[in-house]
Short mmCIF file of N, CA, C and O in Angstrom, two decimals:
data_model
loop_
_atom_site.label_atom_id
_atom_site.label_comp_id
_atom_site.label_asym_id
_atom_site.label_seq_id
_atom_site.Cartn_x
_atom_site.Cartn_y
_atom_site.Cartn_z
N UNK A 1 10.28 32.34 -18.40
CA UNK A 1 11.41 32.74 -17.56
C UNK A 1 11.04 33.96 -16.72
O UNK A 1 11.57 34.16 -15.63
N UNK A 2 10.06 34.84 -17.29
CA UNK A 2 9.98 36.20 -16.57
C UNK A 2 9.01 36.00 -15.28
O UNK A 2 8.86 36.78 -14.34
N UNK A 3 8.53 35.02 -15.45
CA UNK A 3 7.24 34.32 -14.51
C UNK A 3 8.06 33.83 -13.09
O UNK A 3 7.63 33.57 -11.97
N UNK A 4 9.17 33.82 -13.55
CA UNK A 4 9.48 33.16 -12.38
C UNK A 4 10.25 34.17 -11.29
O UNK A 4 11.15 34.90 -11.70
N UNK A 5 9.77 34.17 -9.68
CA UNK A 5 10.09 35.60 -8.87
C UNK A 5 11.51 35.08 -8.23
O UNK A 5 12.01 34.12 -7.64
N UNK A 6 11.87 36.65 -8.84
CA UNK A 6 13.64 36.71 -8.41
C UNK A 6 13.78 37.29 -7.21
O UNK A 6 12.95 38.12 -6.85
N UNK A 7 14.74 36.98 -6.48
CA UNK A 7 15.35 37.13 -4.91
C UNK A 7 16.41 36.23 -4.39
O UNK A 7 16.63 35.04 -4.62
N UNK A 8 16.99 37.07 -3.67
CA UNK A 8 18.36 35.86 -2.91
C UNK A 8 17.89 34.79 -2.55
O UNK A 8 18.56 33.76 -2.63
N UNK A 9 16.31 34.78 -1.96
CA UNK A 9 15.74 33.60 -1.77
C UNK A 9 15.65 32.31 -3.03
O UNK A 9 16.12 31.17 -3.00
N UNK A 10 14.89 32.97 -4.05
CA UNK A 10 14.22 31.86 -4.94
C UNK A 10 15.96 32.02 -5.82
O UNK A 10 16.30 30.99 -6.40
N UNK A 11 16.82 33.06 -5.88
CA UNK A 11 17.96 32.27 -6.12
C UNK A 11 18.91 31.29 -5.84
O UNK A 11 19.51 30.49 -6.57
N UNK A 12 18.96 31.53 -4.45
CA UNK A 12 19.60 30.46 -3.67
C UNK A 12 18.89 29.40 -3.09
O UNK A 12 19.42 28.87 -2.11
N UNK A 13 17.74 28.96 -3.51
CA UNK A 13 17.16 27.84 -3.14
C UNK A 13 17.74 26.73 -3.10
O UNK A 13 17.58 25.93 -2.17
N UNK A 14 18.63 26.48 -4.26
CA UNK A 14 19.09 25.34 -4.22
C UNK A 14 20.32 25.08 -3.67
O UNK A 14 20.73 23.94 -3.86
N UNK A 15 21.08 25.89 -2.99
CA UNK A 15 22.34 26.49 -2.30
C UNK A 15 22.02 25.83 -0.95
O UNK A 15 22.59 24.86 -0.44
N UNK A 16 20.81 26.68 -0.37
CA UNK A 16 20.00 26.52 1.18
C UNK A 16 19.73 25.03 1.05
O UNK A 16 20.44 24.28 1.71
N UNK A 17 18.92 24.60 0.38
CA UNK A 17 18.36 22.88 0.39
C UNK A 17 19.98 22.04 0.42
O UNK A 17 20.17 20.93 0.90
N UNK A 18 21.14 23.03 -0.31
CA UNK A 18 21.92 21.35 -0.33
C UNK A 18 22.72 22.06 1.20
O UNK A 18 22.70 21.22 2.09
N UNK A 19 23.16 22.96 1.50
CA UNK A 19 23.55 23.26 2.44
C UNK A 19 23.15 22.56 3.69
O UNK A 19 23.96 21.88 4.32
N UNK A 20 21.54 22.76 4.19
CA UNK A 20 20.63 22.15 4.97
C UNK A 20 20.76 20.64 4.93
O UNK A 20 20.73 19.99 5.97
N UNK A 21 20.93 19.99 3.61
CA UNK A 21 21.31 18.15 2.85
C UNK A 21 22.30 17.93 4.07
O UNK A 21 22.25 17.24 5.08
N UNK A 22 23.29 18.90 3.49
CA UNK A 22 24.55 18.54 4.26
C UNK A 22 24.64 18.39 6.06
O UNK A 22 25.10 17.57 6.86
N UNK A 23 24.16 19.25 6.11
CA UNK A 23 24.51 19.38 8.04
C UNK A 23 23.56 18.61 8.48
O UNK A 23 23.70 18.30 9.67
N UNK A 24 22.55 18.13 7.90
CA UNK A 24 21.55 17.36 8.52
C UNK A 24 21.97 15.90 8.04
O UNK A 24 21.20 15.05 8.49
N UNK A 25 22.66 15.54 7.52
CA UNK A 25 23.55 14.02 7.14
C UNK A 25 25.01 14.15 8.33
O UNK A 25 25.37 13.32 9.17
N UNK A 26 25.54 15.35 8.04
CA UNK A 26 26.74 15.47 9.17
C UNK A 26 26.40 14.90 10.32
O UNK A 26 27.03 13.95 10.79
N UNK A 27 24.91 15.68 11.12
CA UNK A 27 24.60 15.19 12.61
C UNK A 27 24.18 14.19 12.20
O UNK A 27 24.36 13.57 13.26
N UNK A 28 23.69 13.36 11.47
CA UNK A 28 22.86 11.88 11.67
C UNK A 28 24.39 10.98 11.50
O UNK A 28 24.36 9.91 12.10
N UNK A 29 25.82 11.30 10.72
CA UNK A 29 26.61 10.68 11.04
C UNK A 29 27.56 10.90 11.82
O UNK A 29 28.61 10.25 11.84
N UNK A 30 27.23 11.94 12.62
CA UNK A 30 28.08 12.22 14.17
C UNK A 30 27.12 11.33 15.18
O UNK A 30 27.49 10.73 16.19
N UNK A 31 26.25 11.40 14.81
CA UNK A 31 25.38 10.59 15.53
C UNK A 31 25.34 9.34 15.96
O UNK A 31 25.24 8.72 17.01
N UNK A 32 25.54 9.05 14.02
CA UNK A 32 25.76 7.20 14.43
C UNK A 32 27.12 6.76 15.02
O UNK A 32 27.31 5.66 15.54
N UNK A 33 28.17 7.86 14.87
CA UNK A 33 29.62 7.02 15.36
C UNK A 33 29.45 7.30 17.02
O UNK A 33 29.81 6.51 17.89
N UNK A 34 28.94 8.33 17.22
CA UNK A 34 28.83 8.00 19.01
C UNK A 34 27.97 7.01 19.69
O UNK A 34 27.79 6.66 20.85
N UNK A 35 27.49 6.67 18.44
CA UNK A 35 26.40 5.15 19.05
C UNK A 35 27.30 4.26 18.91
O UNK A 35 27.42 3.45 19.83
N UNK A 36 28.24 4.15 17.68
CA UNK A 36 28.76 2.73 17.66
C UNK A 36 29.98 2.88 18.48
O UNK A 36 30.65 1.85 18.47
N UNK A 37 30.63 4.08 19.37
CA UNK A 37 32.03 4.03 19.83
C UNK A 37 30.93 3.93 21.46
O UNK A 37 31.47 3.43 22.45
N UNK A 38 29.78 4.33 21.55
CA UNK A 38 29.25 3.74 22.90
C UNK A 38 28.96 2.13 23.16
O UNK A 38 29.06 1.53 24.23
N UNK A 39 28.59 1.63 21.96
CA UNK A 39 28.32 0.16 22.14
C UNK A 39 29.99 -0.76 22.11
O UNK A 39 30.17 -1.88 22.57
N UNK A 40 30.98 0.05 21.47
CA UNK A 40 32.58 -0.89 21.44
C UNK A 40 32.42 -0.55 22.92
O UNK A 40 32.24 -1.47 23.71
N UNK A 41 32.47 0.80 23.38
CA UNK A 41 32.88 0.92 25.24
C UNK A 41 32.56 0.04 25.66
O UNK A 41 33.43 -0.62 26.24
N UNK A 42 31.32 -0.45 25.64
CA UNK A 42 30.57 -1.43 26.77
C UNK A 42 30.59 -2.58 26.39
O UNK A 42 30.09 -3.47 27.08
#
């Protein structure tokens, strides 16, 4: 346990990764609904 280096960083690692999860799934599904409300338009 003592081996392992403490900081807001290596504490919140896993905070940042799901945070980052999230907004990077948000734009890929803002993404896909403006593809599929461009293909109903046309």
């Amino acid at each position: 346990m003592n081996s392992v280096p403490h900081g807001w960083f290596f504490d919140n690692k896993e905070w940042i990764v799901f945070i980052i999860a999230t907004v990077v799934l948000w734009l890929l599904m803002m993404t896909g609904v403006h593809e599929l409300d461009l293909r109903s338009a046309s």
